[in-house]
């Protein structure tokens, strides 16, 4: 890992300072709506002009649209993206800020049902096609939607994407954490586990300011509702996608048919999961990126590098003039170190 005194270390430190400034700014959304679906109500926050190309974001466990994407989309280099896209931030049921607590007998949607709820979201807002941008559990949900409704998804950007079911270690820690969340609220055990889940050991030890900011947003979430979302996450089934080399079998195989950009950090707790998922995807459509000097919260730890990768990805998938215009705006807006 780069030291603070090295050129790379100084660049990373400057990046972190900019993120902290961005995170403290007001997360500007033009509109917020609750959308009724077959499996319950979903809260959607909207940024940008609706006639522009659509990007749908979906957060991880322990997050919502503000804590998951607020800092990233407030970051200076991301402003050009907001000029070229309309962003629909989807919150999993009960995860938005100031959400009312669900009754004890509430049956939370499964991961497949959470993905199915996006059909109603697209119908409600008249969305025909979109670029999906998901983190962790949100990446898994968007992947499930893309498998079932490939005609609606232009591309996927997956941060710490996971394709397989929960292992025994993850299942055990999550079950204990959820027991505390439901019965005692946000205890130290749950906080420590969720912070590790998002940052990994190295970032927790190195970036105390960013961890503190994230911790403050974490304790604002309704712990009971969060436990229900986590329960669905650890009960997830395998995505069922596998790399198929036979041309004939490939035509009918279950797979992600859109371009995919997978991103993770070099010290993220989920690196192995992203490697596993990448091994299942068609190499002609999939790109895997591991960012150095970065843990699991890549959107906040290395937003500039994620933005650069996103511009290149959009160019590669054929957005044409949009990507060129975005690249031009991005280079002009890039802050000086």
PDB file of C-alpha atoms in Angstrom, residues 67-215:
ATOM      1  CA  UNK A  67     -25.203   7.194   1.879  1.00  0.00           C
ATOM      2  CA  UNK A  68     -24.604   4.916  -1.102  1.00  0.00           C
ATOM      3  CA  UNK A  69     -24.421   7.458  -3.921  1.00  0.00           C
ATOM      4  CA  UNK A  70     -24.725  10.949  -2.390  1.00  0.00           C
ATOM      5  CA  UNK A  71     -21.001  11.567  -2.030  1.00  0.00           C
ATOM      6  CA  UNK A  72     -20.168  10.056  -5.422  1.00  0.00           C
ATOM      7  CA  UNK A  73     -22.693  12.102  -7.400  1.00  0.00           C
ATOM      8  CA  UNK A  74     -21.790  15.268  -5.457  1.00  0.00           C
ATOM      9  CA  UNK A  75     -18.124  14.804  -6.384  1.00  0.00           C
ATOM     10  CA  UNK A  76     -16.968  17.492  -8.832  1.00  0.00           C
ATOM     11  CA  UNK A  77     -15.881  15.104 -11.584  1.00  0.00           C
ATOM     12  CA  UNK A  78     -19.322  13.476 -11.602  1.00  0.00           C
ATOM     13  CA  UNK A  79     -21.232  16.645 -12.498  1.00  0.00           C
ATOM     14  CA  UNK A  80     -20.815  16.081 -16.263  1.00  0.00           C
ATOM     15  CA  UNK A  81     -22.526  12.712 -15.867  1.00  0.00           C
ATOM     16  CA  UNK A  82     -25.520  14.428 -14.282  1.00  0.00           C
ATOM     17  CA  UNK A  83     -25.718  16.712 -17.327  1.00  0.00           C
ATOM     18  CA  UNK A  84     -25.980  13.723 -19.655  1.00  0.00           C
ATOM     19  CA  UNK A  85     -28.093  11.258 -17.646  1.00  0.00           C
ATOM     20  CA  UNK A  86     -31.225  11.219 -15.552  1.00  0.00           C
ATOM     21  CA  UNK A  87     -30.415   9.222 -12.425  1.00  0.00           C
ATOM     22  CA  UNK A  88     -33.121   7.197 -10.679  1.00  0.00           C
ATOM     23  CA  UNK A  89     -31.883   6.154  -7.229  1.00  0.00           C
ATOM     24  CA  UNK A  90     -33.910   3.142  -6.075  1.00  0.00           C
ATOM     25  CA  UNK A  91     -34.070   2.383  -2.349  1.00  0.00           C
ATOM     26  CA  UNK A  92     -34.815  -1.122  -1.126  1.00  0.00           C
ATOM     27  CA  UNK A  93     -38.085  -1.136   0.889  1.00  0.00           C
ATOM     28  CA  UNK A  94     -37.683   0.586   4.247  1.00  0.00           C
ATOM     29  CA  UNK A  95     -34.055   1.630   3.710  1.00  0.00           C
ATOM     30  CA  UNK A  96     -34.574   5.300   2.795  1.00  0.00           C
ATOM     31  CA  UNK A  97     -33.868   8.021   5.340  1.00  0.00           C
ATOM     32  CA  UNK A  98     -36.555   8.444   8.028  1.00  0.00           C
ATOM     33  CA  UNK A  99     -38.370   5.291   6.892  1.00  0.00           C
ATOM     34  CA  UNK A 100     -41.176   4.053   9.115  1.00  0.00           C
ATOM     35  CA  UNK A 101     -40.496   0.718  10.800  1.00  0.00           C
ATOM     36  CA  UNK A 102     -42.172  -2.309   9.306  1.00  0.00           C
ATOM     37  CA  UNK A 103     -44.491  -4.370  11.547  1.00  0.00           C
ATOM     38  CA  UNK A 104     -42.947  -7.466  13.115  1.00  0.00           C
ATOM     39  CA  UNK A 105     -44.950  -9.783  10.845  1.00  0.00           C
ATOM     40  CA  UNK A 106     -43.908  -7.992   7.643  1.00  0.00           C
ATOM     41  CA  UNK A 107     -42.633 -10.385   4.964  1.00  0.00           C
ATOM     42  CA  UNK A 108     -39.718  -8.733   3.211  1.00  0.00           C
ATOM     43  CA  UNK A 109     -39.286  -9.365  -0.551  1.00  0.00           C
ATOM     44  CA  UNK A 110     -36.740 -11.938  -1.682  1.00  0.00           C
ATOM     45  CA  UNK A 111     -33.854 -10.905  -3.910  1.00  0.00           C
ATOM     46  CA  UNK A 112     -35.784 -12.046  -6.981  1.00  0.00           C
ATOM     47  CA  UNK A 113     -38.841 -10.085  -5.844  1.00  0.00           C
ATOM     48  CA  UNK A 114     -36.712  -6.985  -5.214  1.00  0.00           C
ATOM     49  CA  UNK A 115     -35.509  -7.296  -8.807  1.00  0.00           C
ATOM     50  CA  UNK A 116     -39.078  -7.793 -10.025  1.00  0.00           C
ATOM     51  CA  UNK A 117     -40.105  -4.532  -8.319  1.00  0.00           C
ATOM     52  CA  UNK A 118     -37.976  -2.690 -10.886  1.00  0.00           C
ATOM     53  CA  UNK A 119     -40.496  -3.664 -13.558  1.00  0.00           C
ATOM     54  CA  UNK A 120     -43.059  -1.463 -11.797  1.00  0.00           C
ATOM     55  CA  UNK A 121     -40.478   1.307 -11.375  1.00  0.00           C
ATOM     56  CA  UNK A 122     -39.739   1.300 -15.119  1.00  0.00           C
ATOM     57  CA  UNK A 123     -43.444   1.258 -15.938  1.00  0.00           C
ATOM     58  CA  UNK A 124     -44.237   4.078 -13.503  1.00  0.00           C
ATOM     59  CA  UNK A 125     -41.591   6.413 -14.939  1.00  0.00           C
ATOM     60  CA  UNK A 126     -41.891   5.261 -18.559  1.00  0.00           C
ATOM     61  CA  UNK A 127     -38.336   3.910 -18.658  1.00  0.00           C
ATOM     62  CA  UNK A 128     -37.696   1.746 -21.713  1.00  0.00           C
ATOM     63  CA  UNK A 129     -33.974   1.081 -21.320  1.00  0.00           C
ATOM     64  CA  UNK A 130     -31.366   2.034 -18.737  1.00  0.00           C
ATOM     65  CA  UNK A 131     -27.800   1.647 -17.527  1.00  0.00           C
ATOM     66  CA  UNK A 132     -27.775  -0.125 -14.161  1.00  0.00           C
ATOM     67  CA  UNK A 133     -25.349   1.000 -11.445  1.00  0.00           C
ATOM     68  CA  UNK A 134     -25.369  -1.231  -8.368  1.00  0.00           C
ATOM     69  CA  UNK A 135     -23.270  -1.873  -5.266  1.00  0.00           C
ATOM     70  CA  UNK A 136     -23.118  -5.229  -3.444  1.00  0.00           C
ATOM     71  CA  UNK A 137     -26.683  -6.394  -2.863  1.00  0.00           C
ATOM     72  CA  UNK A 138     -27.850  -3.722  -5.316  1.00  0.00           C
ATOM     73  CA  UNK A 139     -25.509  -5.098  -7.974  1.00  0.00           C
ATOM     74  CA  UNK A 140     -27.003  -8.546  -7.423  1.00  0.00           C
ATOM     75  CA  UNK A 141     -30.554  -7.194  -7.707  1.00  0.00           C
ATOM     76  CA  UNK A 142     -29.808  -5.346 -10.957  1.00  0.00           C
ATOM     77  CA  UNK A 143     -28.106  -8.478 -12.333  1.00  0.00           C
ATOM     78  CA  UNK A 144     -31.223 -10.540 -11.594  1.00  0.00           C
ATOM     79  CA  UNK A 145     -33.345  -7.955 -13.385  1.00  0.00           C
ATOM     80  CA  UNK A 146     -30.984  -7.930 -16.393  1.00  0.00           C
ATOM     81  CA  UNK A 147     -31.129 -11.728 -16.669  1.00  0.00           C
ATOM     82  CA  UNK A 148     -34.948 -11.712 -16.666  1.00  0.00           C
ATOM     83  CA  UNK A 149     -35.415  -8.523 -18.731  1.00  0.00           C
ATOM     84  CA  UNK A 150     -32.321  -8.167 -20.895  1.00  0.00           C
ATOM     85  CA  UNK A 151     -34.184  -6.026 -23.414  1.00  0.00           C
ATOM     86  CA  UNK A 152     -34.477  -3.216 -20.843  1.00  0.00           C
ATOM     87  CA  UNK A 153     -30.827  -3.038 -19.779  1.00  0.00           C
ATOM     88  CA  UNK A 154     -28.231  -1.168 -21.871  1.00  0.00           C
ATOM     89  CA  UNK A 155     -25.341  -2.047 -19.580  1.00  0.00           C
ATOM     90  CA  UNK A 156     -24.417  -2.805 -15.974  1.00  0.00           C
ATOM     91  CA  UNK A 157     -21.827  -1.213 -13.712  1.00  0.00           C
ATOM     92  CA  UNK A 158     -21.395  -3.564 -10.747  1.00  0.00           C
ATOM     93  CA  UNK A 159     -19.413  -2.554  -7.673  1.00  0.00           C
ATOM     94  CA  UNK A 160     -18.388  -5.606  -5.594  1.00  0.00           C
ATOM     95  CA  UNK A 161     -20.757  -7.834  -7.564  1.00  0.00           C
ATOM     96  CA  UNK A 162     -21.625 -11.267  -6.141  1.00  0.00           C
ATOM     97  CA  UNK A 163     -23.134 -14.143  -8.126  1.00  0.00           C
ATOM     98  CA  UNK A 164     -23.051 -16.999  -5.593  1.00  0.00           C
ATOM     99  CA  UNK A 165     -25.052 -17.697  -2.408  1.00  0.00           C
ATOM    100  CA  UNK A 166     -23.776 -16.662   1.023  1.00  0.00           C
ATOM    101  CA  UNK A 167     -21.053 -18.840   2.493  1.00  0.00           C
ATOM    102  CA  UNK A 168     -21.195 -20.215   6.028  1.00  0.00           C
ATOM    103  CA  UNK A 169     -19.004 -17.473   7.518  1.00  0.00           C
ATOM    104  CA  UNK A 170     -21.034 -14.651   5.967  1.00  0.00           C
ATOM    105  CA  UNK A 171     -24.277 -16.391   6.915  1.00  0.00           C
ATOM    106  CA  UNK A 172     -23.179 -16.783  10.546  1.00  0.00           C
ATOM    107  CA  UNK A 173     -22.035 -13.188  11.037  1.00  0.00           C
ATOM    108  CA  UNK A 174     -25.131 -11.816   9.314  1.00  0.00           C
ATOM    109  CA  UNK A 175     -27.508 -13.968  11.395  1.00  0.00           C
ATOM    110  CA  UNK A 176     -25.957 -12.731  14.654  1.00  0.00           C
ATOM    111  CA  UNK A 177     -25.945  -9.133  13.402  1.00  0.00           C
ATOM    112  CA  UNK A 178     -29.594  -9.379  12.317  1.00  0.00           C
ATOM    113  CA  UNK A 179     -30.584 -10.813  15.701  1.00  0.00           C
ATOM    114  CA  UNK A 180     -29.075  -7.753  17.377  1.00  0.00           C
ATOM    115  CA  UNK A 181     -30.587  -5.342  14.832  1.00  0.00           C
ATOM    116  CA  UNK A 182     -34.088  -6.717  15.395  1.00  0.00           C
ATOM    117  CA  UNK A 183     -33.897  -6.995  19.162  1.00  0.00           C
ATOM    118  CA  UNK A 184     -31.458  -4.346  20.372  1.00  0.00           C
ATOM    119  CA  UNK A 185     -30.962  -1.947  17.468  1.00  0.00           C
ATOM    120  CA  UNK A 186     -27.617  -0.890  16.010  1.00  0.00           C
ATOM    121  CA  UNK A 187     -25.176  -2.504  18.452  1.00  0.00           C
ATOM    122  CA  UNK A 188     -21.377  -2.460  18.285  1.00  0.00           C
ATOM    123  CA  UNK A 189     -21.358  -5.960  16.768  1.00  0.00           C
ATOM    124  CA  UNK A 190     -23.610  -4.943  13.866  1.00  0.00           C
ATOM    125  CA  UNK A 191     -21.720  -1.689  13.341  1.00  0.00           C
ATOM    126  CA  UNK A 192     -18.350  -3.455  13.231  1.00  0.00           C
ATOM    127  CA  UNK A 193     -19.600  -6.103  10.803  1.00  0.00           C
ATOM    128  CA  UNK A 194     -21.235  -3.608   8.429  1.00  0.00           C
ATOM    129  CA  UNK A 195     -18.202  -1.313   8.484  1.00  0.00           C
ATOM    130  CA  UNK A 196     -15.963  -4.263   7.617  1.00  0.00           C
ATOM    131  CA  UNK A 197     -18.428  -5.305   4.887  1.00  0.00           C
ATOM    132  CA  UNK A 198     -18.174  -1.878   3.245  1.00  0.00           C
ATOM    133  CA  UNK A 199     -14.549  -0.943   3.830  1.00  0.00           C
ATOM    134  CA  UNK A 200     -12.392  -3.945   4.585  1.00  0.00           C
ATOM    135  CA  UNK A 201      -9.640  -4.030   7.206  1.00  0.00           C
ATOM    136  CA  UNK A 202      -7.096  -1.730   5.525  1.00  0.00           C
ATOM    137  CA  UNK A 203      -9.448   1.207   4.917  1.00  0.00           C
ATOM    138  CA  UNK A 204     -10.872   0.899   8.434  1.00  0.00           C
ATOM    139  CA  UNK A 205      -7.350   1.305   9.810  1.00  0.00           C
ATOM    140  CA  UNK A 206      -6.254   4.051   7.410  1.00  0.00           C
ATOM    141  CA  UNK A 207      -9.190   6.330   6.590  1.00  0.00           C
ATOM    142  CA  UNK A 208     -10.764   7.216   9.931  1.00  0.00           C
ATOM    143  CA  UNK A 209     -12.516  10.364   8.668  1.00  0.00           C
ATOM    144  CA  UNK A 210     -14.372   8.577   5.855  1.00  0.00           C
ATOM    145  CA  UNK A 211     -15.269   5.706   8.192  1.00  0.00           C
ATOM    146  CA  UNK A 212     -16.702   8.204  10.703  1.00  0.00           C
ATOM    147  CA  UNK A 213     -18.832   9.893   8.034  1.00  0.00           C
ATOM    148  CA  UNK A 214     -20.173   6.524   6.860  1.00  0.00           C
ATOM    149  CA  UNK A 215     -20.765   5.379  10.447  1.00  0.00           C
TER     150      UNK A 215
END
